[in-house]
Tab-separated table of C-alpha atoms in Angstrom:
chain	number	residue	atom	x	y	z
A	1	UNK	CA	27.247	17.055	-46.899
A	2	UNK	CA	26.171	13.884	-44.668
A	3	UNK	CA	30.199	13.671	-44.279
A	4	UNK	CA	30.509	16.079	-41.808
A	5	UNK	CA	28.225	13.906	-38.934
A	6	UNK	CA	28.931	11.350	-39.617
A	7	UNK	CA	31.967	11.171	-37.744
A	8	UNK	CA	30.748	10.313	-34.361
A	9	UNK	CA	27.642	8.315	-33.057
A	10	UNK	CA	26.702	11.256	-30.448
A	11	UNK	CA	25.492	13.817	-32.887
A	12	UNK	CA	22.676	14.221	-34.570
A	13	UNK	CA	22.275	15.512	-37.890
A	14	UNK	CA	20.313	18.619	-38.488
A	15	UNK	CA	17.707	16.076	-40.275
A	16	UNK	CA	17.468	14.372	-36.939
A	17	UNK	CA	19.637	11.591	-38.518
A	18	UNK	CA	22.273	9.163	-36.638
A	19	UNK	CA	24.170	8.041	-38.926
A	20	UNK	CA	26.305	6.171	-37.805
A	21	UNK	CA	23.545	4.283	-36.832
A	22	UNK	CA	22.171	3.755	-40.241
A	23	UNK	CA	25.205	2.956	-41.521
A	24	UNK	CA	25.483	-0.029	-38.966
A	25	UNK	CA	22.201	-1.038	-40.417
A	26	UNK	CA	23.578	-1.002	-44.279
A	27	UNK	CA	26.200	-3.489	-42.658
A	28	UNK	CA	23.654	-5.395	-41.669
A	29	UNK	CA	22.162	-5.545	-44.833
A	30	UNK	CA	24.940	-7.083	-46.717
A	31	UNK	CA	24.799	-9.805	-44.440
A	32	UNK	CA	23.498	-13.419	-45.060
A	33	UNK	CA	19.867	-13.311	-44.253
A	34	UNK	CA	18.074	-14.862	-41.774
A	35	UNK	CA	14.290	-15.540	-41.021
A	36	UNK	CA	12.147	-16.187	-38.092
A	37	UNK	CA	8.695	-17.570	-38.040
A	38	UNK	CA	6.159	-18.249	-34.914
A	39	UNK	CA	3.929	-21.281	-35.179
A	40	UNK	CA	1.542	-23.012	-33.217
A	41	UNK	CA	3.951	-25.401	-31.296
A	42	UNK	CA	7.694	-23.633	-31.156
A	43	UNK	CA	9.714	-21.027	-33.096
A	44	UNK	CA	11.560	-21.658	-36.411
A	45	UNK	CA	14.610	-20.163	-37.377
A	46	UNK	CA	16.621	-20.543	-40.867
A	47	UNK	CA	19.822	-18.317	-41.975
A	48	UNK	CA	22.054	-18.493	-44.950
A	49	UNK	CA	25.445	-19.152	-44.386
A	50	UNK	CA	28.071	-17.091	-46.368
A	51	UNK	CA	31.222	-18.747	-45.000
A	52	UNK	CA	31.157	-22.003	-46.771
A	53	UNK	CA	34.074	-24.313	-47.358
A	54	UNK	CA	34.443	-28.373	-47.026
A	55	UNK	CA	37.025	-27.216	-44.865
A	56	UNK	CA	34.967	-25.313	-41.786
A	57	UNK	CA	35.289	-27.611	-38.736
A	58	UNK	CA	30.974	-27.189	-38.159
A	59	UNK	CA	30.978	-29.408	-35.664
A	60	UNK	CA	33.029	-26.701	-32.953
A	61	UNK	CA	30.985	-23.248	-34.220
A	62	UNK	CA	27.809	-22.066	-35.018
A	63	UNK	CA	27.809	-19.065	-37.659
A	64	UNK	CA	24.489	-17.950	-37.779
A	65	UNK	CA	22.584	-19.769	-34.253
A	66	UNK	CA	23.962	-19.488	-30.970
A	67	UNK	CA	22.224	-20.706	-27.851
A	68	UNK	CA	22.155	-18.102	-25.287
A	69	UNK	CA	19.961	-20.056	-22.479
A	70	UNK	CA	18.491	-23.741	-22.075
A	71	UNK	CA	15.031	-21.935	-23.111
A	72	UNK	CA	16.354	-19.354	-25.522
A	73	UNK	CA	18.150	-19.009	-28.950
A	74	UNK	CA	19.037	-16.518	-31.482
A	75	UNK	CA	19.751	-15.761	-35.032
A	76	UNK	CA	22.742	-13.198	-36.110
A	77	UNK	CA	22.412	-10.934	-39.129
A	78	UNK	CA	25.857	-8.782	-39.370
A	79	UNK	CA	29.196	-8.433	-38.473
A	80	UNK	CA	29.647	-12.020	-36.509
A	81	UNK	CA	32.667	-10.198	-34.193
A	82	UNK	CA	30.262	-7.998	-32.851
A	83	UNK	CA	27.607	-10.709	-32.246
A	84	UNK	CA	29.674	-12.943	-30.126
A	85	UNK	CA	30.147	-9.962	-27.788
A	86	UNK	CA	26.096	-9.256	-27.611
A	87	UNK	CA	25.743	-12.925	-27.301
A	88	UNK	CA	28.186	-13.475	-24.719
A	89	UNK	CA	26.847	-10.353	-22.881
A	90	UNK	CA	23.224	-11.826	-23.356
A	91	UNK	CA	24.304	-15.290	-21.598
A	92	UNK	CA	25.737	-13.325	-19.105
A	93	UNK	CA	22.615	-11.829	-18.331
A	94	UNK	CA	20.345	-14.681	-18.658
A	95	UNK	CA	22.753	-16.487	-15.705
A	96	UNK	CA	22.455	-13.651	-13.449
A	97	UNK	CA	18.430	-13.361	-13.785
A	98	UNK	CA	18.371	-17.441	-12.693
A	99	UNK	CA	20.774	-16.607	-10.188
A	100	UNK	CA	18.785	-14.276	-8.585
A	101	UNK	CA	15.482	-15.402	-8.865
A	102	UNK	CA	15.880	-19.231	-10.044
A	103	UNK	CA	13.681	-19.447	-12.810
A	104	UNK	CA	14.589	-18.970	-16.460
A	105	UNK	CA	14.653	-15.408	-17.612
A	106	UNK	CA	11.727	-13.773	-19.663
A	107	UNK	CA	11.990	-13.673	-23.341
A	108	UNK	CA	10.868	-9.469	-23.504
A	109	UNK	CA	13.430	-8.997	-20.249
A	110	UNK	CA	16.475	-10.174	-21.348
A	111	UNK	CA	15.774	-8.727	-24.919
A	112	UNK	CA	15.580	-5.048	-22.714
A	113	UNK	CA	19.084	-5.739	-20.949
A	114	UNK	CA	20.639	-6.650	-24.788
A	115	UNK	CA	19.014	-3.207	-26.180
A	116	UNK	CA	19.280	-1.335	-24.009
A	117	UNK	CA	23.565	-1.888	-23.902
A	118	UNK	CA	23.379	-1.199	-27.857
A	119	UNK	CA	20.987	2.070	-27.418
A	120	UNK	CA	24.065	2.782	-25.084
A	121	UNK	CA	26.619	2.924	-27.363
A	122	UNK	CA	24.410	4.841	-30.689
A	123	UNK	CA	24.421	8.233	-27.359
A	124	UNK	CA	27.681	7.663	-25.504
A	125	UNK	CA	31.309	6.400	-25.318
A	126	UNK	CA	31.860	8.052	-28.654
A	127	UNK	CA	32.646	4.398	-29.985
A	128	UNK	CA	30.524	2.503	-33.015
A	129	UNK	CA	27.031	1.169	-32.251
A	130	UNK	CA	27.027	-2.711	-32.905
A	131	UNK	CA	26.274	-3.530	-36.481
A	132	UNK	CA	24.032	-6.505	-35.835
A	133	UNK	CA	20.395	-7.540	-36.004
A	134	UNK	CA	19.285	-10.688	-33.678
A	135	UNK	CA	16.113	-12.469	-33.926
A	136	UNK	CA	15.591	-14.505	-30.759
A	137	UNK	CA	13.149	-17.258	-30.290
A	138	UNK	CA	12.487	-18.905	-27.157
A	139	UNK	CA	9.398	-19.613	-24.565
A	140	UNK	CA	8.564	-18.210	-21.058
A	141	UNK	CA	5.785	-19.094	-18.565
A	142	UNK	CA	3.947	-15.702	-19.149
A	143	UNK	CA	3.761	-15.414	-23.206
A	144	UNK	CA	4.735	-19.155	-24.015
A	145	UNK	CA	6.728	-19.030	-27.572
A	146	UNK	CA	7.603	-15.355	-28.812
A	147	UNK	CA	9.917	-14.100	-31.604
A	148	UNK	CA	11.914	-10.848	-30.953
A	149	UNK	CA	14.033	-8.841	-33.671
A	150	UNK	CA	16.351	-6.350	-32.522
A	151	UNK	CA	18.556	-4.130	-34.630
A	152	UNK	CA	21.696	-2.319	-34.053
A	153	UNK	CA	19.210	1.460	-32.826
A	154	UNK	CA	18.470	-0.576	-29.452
A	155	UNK	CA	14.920	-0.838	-30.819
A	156	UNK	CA	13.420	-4.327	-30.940
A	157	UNK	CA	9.590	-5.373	-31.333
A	158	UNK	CA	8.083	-8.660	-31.035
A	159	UNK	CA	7.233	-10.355	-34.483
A	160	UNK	CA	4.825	-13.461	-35.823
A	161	UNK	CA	7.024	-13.575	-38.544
A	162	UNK	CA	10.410	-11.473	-39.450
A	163	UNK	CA	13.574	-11.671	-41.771
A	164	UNK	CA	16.797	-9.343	-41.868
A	165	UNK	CA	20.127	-9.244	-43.297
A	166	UNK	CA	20.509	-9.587	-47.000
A	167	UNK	CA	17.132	-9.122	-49.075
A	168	UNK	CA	15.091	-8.692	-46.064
A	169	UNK	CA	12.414	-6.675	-47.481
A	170	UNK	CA	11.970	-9.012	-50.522
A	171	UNK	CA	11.836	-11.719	-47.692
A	172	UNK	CA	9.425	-9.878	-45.452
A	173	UNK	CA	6.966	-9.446	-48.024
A	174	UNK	CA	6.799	-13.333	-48.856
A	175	UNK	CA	6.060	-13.782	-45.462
A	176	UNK	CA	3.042	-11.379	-45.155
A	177	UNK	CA	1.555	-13.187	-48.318
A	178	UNK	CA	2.177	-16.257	-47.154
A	179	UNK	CA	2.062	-16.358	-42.949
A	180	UNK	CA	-1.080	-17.595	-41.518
A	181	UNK	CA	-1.999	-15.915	-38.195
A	182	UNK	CA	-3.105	-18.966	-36.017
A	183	UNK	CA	-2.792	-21.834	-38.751
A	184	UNK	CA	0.794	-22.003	-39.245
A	185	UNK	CA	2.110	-25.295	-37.979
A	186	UNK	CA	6.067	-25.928	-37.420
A	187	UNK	CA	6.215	-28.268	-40.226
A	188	UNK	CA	4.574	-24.970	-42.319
A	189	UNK	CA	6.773	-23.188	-40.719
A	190	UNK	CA	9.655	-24.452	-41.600
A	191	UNK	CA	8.455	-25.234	-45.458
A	192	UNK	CA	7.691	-21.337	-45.927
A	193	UNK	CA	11.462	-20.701	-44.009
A	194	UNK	CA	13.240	-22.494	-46.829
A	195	UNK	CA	10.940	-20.889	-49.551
A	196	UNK	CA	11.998	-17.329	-48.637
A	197	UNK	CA	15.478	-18.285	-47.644
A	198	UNK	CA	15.650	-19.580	-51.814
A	199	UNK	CA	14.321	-16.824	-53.361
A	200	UNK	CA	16.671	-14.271	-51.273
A	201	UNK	CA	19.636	-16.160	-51.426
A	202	UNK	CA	21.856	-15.429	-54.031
A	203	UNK	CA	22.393	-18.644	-55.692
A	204	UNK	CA	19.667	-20.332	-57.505
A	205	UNK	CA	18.877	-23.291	-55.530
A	206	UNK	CA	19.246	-23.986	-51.434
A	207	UNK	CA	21.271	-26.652	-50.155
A	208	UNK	CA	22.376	-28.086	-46.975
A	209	UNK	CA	25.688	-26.476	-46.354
A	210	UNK	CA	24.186	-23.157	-46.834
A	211	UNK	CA	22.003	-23.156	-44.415
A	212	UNK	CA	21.560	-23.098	-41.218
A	213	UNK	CA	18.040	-24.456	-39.325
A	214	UNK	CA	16.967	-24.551	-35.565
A	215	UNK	CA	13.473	-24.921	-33.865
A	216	UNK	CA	12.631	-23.931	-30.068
A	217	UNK	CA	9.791	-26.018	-28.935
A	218	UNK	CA	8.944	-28.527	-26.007
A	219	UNK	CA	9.226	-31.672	-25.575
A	220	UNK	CA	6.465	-34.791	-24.214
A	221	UNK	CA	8.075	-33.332	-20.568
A	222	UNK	CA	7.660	-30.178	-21.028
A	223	UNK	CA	10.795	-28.783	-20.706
A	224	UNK	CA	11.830	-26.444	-23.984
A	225	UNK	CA	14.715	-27.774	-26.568
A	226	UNK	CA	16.769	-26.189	-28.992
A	227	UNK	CA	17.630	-28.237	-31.805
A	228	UNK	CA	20.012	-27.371	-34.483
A	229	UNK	CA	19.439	-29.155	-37.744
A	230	UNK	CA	22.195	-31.753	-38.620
A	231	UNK	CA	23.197	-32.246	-42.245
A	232	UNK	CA	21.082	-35.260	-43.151
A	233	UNK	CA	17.817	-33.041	-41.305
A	234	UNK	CA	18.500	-30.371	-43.481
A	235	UNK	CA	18.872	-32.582	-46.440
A	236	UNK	CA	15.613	-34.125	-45.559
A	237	UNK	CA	14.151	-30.805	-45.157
A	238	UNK	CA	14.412	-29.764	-48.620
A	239	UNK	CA	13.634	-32.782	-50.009
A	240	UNK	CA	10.595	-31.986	-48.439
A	241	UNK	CA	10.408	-28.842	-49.734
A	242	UNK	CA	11.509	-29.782	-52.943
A	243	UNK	CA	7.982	-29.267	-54.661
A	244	UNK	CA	7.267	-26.033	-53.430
A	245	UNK	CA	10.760	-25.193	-54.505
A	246	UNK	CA	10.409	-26.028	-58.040
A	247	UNK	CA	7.480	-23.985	-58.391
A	248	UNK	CA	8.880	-21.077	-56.468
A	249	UNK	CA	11.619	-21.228	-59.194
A	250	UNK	CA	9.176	-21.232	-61.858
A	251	UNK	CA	7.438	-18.311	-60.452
A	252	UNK	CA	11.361	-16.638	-60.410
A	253	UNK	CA	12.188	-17.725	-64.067
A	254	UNK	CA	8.478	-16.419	-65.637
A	255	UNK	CA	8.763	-13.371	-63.599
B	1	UNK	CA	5.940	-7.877	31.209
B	2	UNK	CA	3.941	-6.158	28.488
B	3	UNK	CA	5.003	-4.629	24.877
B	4	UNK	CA	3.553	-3.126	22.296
B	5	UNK	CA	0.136	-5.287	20.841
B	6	UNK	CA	-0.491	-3.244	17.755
B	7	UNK	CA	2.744	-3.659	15.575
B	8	UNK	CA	1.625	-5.642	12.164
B	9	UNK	CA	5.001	-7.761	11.422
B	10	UNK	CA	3.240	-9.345	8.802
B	11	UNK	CA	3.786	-7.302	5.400
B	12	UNK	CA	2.180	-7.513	1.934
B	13	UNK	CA	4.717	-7.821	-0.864
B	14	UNK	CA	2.076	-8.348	-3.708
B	15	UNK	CA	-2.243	-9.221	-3.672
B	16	UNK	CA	-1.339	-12.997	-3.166
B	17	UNK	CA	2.002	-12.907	-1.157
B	18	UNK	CA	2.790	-11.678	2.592
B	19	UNK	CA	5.847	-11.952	4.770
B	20	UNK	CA	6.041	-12.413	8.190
B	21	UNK	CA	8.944	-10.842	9.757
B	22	UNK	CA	10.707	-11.177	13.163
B	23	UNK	CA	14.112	-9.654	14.217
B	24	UNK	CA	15.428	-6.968	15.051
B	25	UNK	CA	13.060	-3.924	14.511
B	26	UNK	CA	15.232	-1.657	12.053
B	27	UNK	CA	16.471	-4.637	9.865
B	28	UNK	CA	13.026	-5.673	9.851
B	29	UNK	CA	11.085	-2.721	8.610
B	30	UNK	CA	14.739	-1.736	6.315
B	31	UNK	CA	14.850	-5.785	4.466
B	32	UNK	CA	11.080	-5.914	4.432
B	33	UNK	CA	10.484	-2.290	2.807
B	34	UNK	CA	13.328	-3.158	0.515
B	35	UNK	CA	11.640	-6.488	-0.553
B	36	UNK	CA	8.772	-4.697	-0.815
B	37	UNK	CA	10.037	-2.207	-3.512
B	38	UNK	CA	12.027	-4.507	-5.440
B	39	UNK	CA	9.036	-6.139	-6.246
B	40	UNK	CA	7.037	-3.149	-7.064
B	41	UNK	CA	10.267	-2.165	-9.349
B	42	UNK	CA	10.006	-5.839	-11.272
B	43	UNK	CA	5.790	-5.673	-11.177
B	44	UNK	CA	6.465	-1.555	-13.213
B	45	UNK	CA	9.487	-2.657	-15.447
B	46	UNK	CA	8.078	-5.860	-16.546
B	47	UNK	CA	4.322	-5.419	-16.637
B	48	UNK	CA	3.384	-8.856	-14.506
B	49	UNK	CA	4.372	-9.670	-10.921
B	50	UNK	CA	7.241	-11.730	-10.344
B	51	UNK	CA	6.236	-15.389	-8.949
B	52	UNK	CA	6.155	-16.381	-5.420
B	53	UNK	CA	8.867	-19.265	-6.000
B	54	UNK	CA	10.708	-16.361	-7.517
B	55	UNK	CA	10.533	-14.336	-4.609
B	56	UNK	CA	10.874	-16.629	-2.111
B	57	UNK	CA	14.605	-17.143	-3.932
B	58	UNK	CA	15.081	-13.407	-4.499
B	59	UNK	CA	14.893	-12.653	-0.762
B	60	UNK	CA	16.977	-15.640	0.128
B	61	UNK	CA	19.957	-14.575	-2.092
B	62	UNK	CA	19.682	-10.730	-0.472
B	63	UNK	CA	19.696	-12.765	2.894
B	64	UNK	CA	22.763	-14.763	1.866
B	65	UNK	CA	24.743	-11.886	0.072
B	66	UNK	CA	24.203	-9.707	3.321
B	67	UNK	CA	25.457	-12.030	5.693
B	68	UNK	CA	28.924	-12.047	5.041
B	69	UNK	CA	28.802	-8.120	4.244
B	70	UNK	CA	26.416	-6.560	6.786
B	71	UNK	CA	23.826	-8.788	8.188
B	72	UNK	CA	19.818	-8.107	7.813
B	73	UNK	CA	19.619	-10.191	11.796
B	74	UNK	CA	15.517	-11.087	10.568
B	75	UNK	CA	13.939	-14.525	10.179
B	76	UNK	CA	10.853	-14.627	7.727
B	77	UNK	CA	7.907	-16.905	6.576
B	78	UNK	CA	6.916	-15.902	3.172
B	79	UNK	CA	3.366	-17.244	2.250
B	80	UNK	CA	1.284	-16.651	-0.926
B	81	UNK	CA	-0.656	-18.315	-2.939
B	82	UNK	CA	0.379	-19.042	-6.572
B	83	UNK	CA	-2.226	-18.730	-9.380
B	84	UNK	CA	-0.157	-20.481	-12.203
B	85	UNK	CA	-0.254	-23.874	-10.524
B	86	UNK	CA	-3.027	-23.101	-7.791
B	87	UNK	CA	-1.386	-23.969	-5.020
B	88	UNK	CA	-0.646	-22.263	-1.546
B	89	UNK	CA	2.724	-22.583	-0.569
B	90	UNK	CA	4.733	-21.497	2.623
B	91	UNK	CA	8.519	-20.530	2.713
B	92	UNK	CA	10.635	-20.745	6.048
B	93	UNK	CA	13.780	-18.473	5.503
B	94	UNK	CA	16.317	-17.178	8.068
B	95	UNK	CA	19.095	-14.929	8.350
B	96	UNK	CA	21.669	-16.792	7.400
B	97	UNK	CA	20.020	-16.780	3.805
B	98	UNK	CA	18.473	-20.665	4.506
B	99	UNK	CA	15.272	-21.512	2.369
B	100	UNK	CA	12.825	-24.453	2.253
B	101	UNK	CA	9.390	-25.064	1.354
B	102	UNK	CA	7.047	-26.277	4.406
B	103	UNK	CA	4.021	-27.157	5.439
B	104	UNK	CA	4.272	-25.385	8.647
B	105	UNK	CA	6.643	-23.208	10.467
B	106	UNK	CA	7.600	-21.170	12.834
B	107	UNK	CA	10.381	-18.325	13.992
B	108	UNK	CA	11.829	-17.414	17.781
B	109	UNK	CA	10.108	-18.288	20.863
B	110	UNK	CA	7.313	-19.521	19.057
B	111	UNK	CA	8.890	-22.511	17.568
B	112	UNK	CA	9.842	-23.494	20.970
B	113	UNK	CA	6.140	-23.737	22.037
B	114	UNK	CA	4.036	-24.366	18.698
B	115	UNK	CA	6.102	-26.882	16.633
B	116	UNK	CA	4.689	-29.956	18.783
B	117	UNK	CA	1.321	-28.171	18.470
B	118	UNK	CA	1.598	-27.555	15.111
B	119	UNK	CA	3.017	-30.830	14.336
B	120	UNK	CA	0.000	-32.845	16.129
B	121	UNK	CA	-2.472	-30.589	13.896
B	122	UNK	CA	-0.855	-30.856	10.827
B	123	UNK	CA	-2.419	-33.303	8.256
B	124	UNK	CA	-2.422	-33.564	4.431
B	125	UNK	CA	-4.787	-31.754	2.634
B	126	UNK	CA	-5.883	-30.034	5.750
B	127	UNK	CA	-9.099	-27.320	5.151
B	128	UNK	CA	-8.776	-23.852	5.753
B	129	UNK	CA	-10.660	-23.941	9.061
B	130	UNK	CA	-8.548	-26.277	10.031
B	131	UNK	CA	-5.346	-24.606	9.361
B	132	UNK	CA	-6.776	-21.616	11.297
B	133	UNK	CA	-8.002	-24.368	14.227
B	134	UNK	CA	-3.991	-25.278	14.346
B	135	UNK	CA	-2.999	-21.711	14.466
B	136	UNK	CA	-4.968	-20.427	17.361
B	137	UNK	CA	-4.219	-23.712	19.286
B	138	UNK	CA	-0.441	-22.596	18.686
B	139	UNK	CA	-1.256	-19.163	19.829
B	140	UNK	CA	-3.226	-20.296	22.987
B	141	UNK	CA	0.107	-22.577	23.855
B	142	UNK	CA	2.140	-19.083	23.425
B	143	UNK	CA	-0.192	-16.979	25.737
B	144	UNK	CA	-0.394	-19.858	28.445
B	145	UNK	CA	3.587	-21.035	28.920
B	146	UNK	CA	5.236	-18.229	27.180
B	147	UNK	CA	6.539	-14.976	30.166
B	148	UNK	CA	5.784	-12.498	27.731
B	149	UNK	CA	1.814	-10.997	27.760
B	150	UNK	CA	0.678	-11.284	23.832
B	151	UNK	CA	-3.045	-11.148	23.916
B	152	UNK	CA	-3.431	-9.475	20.573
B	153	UNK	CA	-2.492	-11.495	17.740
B	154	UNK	CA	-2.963	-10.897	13.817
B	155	UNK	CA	-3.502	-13.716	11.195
B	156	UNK	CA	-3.530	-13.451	7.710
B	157	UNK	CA	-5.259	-16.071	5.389
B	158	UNK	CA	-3.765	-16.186	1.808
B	159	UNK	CA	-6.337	-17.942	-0.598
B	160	UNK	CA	-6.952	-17.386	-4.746
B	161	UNK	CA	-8.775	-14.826	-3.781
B	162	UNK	CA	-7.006	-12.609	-1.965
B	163	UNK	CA	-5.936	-11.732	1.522
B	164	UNK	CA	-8.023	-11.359	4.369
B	165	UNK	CA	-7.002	-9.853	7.945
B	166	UNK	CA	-8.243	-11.568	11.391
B	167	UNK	CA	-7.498	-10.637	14.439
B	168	UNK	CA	-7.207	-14.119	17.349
C-alpha cells in the first residue's frame, strides 16, 4: 500500500511519510560507512572504502574525502554520482562567499546553502532527492573546529561525534560509550575512528587499502590543513591501533 | 553660500562600525540603506555580525559590480572597531569600487584642505584625544579657506565600547 506514494518526492503519504526520501536514506545505508569525531585540536574523519582493487589509480581520486575549501572537508556516505554534484555545488559556494566578503566561509553557512538545495529537491522539481549523507569537518573564526552531518531530508545538526552509511547505528553507539566530552585528543580520536570503523566493517580485520583517513587541524602558523592519510600513515595508524584491535576482536569473537 | 547643517552623512551599519558617506544625495542614502540591510540580513540569518574586514570588502565588491552596470557616484570611509583582534581600523573606499586600509583619510573638498593637516598630526600610536585634536584642526582648516559656510560638524568616535556622537 506504500506503492502508491511512492512515486513522486512531492507527496506526502497519509502517515505524513516522504518516501522517497526514506528510501534515499536506505541507499545510504548500504553504503561504506564513515565516521567523524571532534577532539580537542582538529576534526578526524575515517571511511571504508568499498571500491578496492590494486588496480584504482588513488593517486588522481578520492572515494570517500573530498576537499571542498582550504579550511573545510567532507566525508560521503551514498551514491558517489550524486556526491560529486553536492560537492561541486558546495565548492561553488564556498568561492562565492570569499568572493564577496574575502574571508573563508562559515562552517554552519555553507552547510545551510548545501541543505537547503537537497530540502529543494525532497518538495519540488518532481525529480529524486540526493541519496547522500556528508559529514563535514572544518574550522571558522566564530566556533573554531565543528563537525556537521547532513542527510539526504536537507536536515543537518552539528555533532561531537557521528557515523553513517553502513552499520551506523552499531557505530554510533560505540561512540557514545566510548567519546569523551572535553578529553578526547586527536591521537584518541583517531584510535577510537579505526575501532568502530573494524567492528562495522564487514571483513574481520581493517587494513590500509580499505580505508580512508583525514584530519582538519592547524598548523604552528595558524592557518588550517587538511591532510589525507598516505598508505604508509595509515599503515602506521593501525599498527598503532593494533592492541586495541585485538581486544576489540576478542570482545566480537566471545560475544 | 549656506546649506543645510543638520544632515548626519555618517551612518551606523552595526554597534562597532559606521560609514561616512559623501556623493550624490540619492545614491547615498539608496547604497548606504542597502549596506545597511545586508548586514542586518547576514547579523538574522547567521546569528553573529559579519566582521568589519568583511564588510569593508562586501561594500567594495557592490561598488565595483555597480560601476560598470549603473554607478552608486558615493565615496565612503568605513570605520569600526574590531573586537576579535582589538584593533580600530579605518577603510577609504570610492566609487570606482577602490579599497585600502589607512590611517587617515579623507573624501571631496576636504582632502584638498585636511590631508597636509592631517598628515602633520598623524603619528603612530596616536591617543584618542589626539586623534580628535587632528580632526578639529582639519575642520577649522575647512571652515577658514573652504567658500562653503559649514559651522556644524558631527564626529563620531568608534572605541571597544561603543559609539559615541560629538558635535565640533
Amino acid at each position: 500500500m506504500a506503492r502508491r506514494y511512492d512515486s513522486r518526492t512531492t507527496i506526502f503519504s497519509p502517515e505524513g511519510r516522504l518516501y522517497q526520501v526514506e528510501y534515499a536514506m536506505g541507499a545510504v545505508g548500504q553504503a561504506g560507512s564513515a565516521v567523524g569525531i571532534l577532539a580537542d585540536e582538529g576534526v578526524v574523519l575515517a571511511a571504508e572504502k568499498r571500491i578496492t582493487s590494486k588496480l584504482l589509480d588513488i593517486r588522481k581520486s578520492a572515494e570517500k574525502m573530498y576537499k571542498v575549501d582550504d579550511h573545510l572537508a567532507c566525508a560521503v556516505a551514498g551514491i558517489t554520482a550524486d556526491a560529486n554534484i553536492l560537492i561541486n555545488y558546495a565548492r561553488l559556494e564556498a568561492a562565492r562567499y570569499t568572493y564577496a566578503y574575502d574571508e573563508p566561509i562559515p562552517i554552519e553557512q555553507l552547510l545551510r546553502v548545501v541543505c537547503d538545495l537537497k530540502q529543494g529537491y525532497t518538495q519540488f522539481g518532481g525529480l529524486r532527492p540526493f541519496g547522500v549523507s556528508f559529514l563535514y569537518a572544518g574550522w571558522d573564526q566564530h566556533f573554531g573546529f565543528q563537525l556537521y552531518q547532513s542527510d539526504p531530508s536537507g536536515n543537518y545538526c552539528g555533532w561531537k561525534a557521528r557515523a553513517i552509511g553502513a552499520n551506523s547505528q552499531a557505530a554510533q553507539s560505540i561512540l557514545d560509550s566510548d567519546y569523551k566530552v572535553g578529553k578526547t585528543t586527536l591521537q584518541k580520536a583517531k584510535l577510537l575512528a579505526i575501532k568502530v570503523l573494524s567492528k562495522t566493517m564487514d571483513t574481520t580485520a581493517p587494513s590500509a587499502e580499505k580505508l580512508e583517513v583525514a584530519t582538519v587541524t592547524k598548523d604552528e602558523a595558524g592557518n588550517v590543513v587538511y591532510h589525507v592519510f598516505t598508505k604508509a600513515e595509515l599503515e602506521e595508524l593501525l599498527e598503532e591501533a593494533k592492541e586495541m584491535l585485538a581486544e576489540v576482536a576478542e570482545e566480537g569473537a566471545d560475544a | 553660500m549656506k546649506l543645510k547643517d543638520n544632515e548626519d552623512k555618517i551612518y551606523h551599519l552595526d554597534e562597532k562600525k559606521v560609514m561616512a558617506i559623501a556623493g550624490d544625495t540619492c545614491d547615498r542614502e539608496r547604497f548606504a540603506s542597502f549596506i545597511q540591510r545586508n548586514l542586518d540580513w547576514y547579523k538574522y540569518k547567521n546569528g553573529y555580525e559579519l566582521d568589519l574586514d568583511a564588510t569593508a570588502e562586501f561594500t567594495r565588491s557592490e561598488l565595483a559590480t555597480a560601476i560598470r552596470k549603473g554607478p552608486y557616484n558615493v565615496n565612503l570611509l568605513i570605520a569600526g572597531y574590531d573586537d576579535k583582534s582589538e584593533k580600530a581600523r579605518l577603510y577609504w573606499l570610492d566609487y570606482f569600487g577602490t579599497l585600502q586600509e589607512v590611517k587617515k583619510g579623507a573624501h571631496g573638498y576636504a582632502n584638498y584642505f585636511t590631508s597636509s593637516v592631517l598628515d602633520n598630526h598623524y603619528k603612530a600610536d596616536m591617543t584618542l584625544e589626539e586623534g580628535k585634536e587632528a580632526i578639529k584642526a582639519g575642520v577649522q582648516v575647512l571652515q577658514k579657506r573652504f567658500m562653503m559656510s559649514q559651522p556644524k560638524f558631527v564626529m563620531k568616535i568608534i572605541t571597544k565600547d561603543g559609539t559615541q556622537v560629538e558635535e565640533i
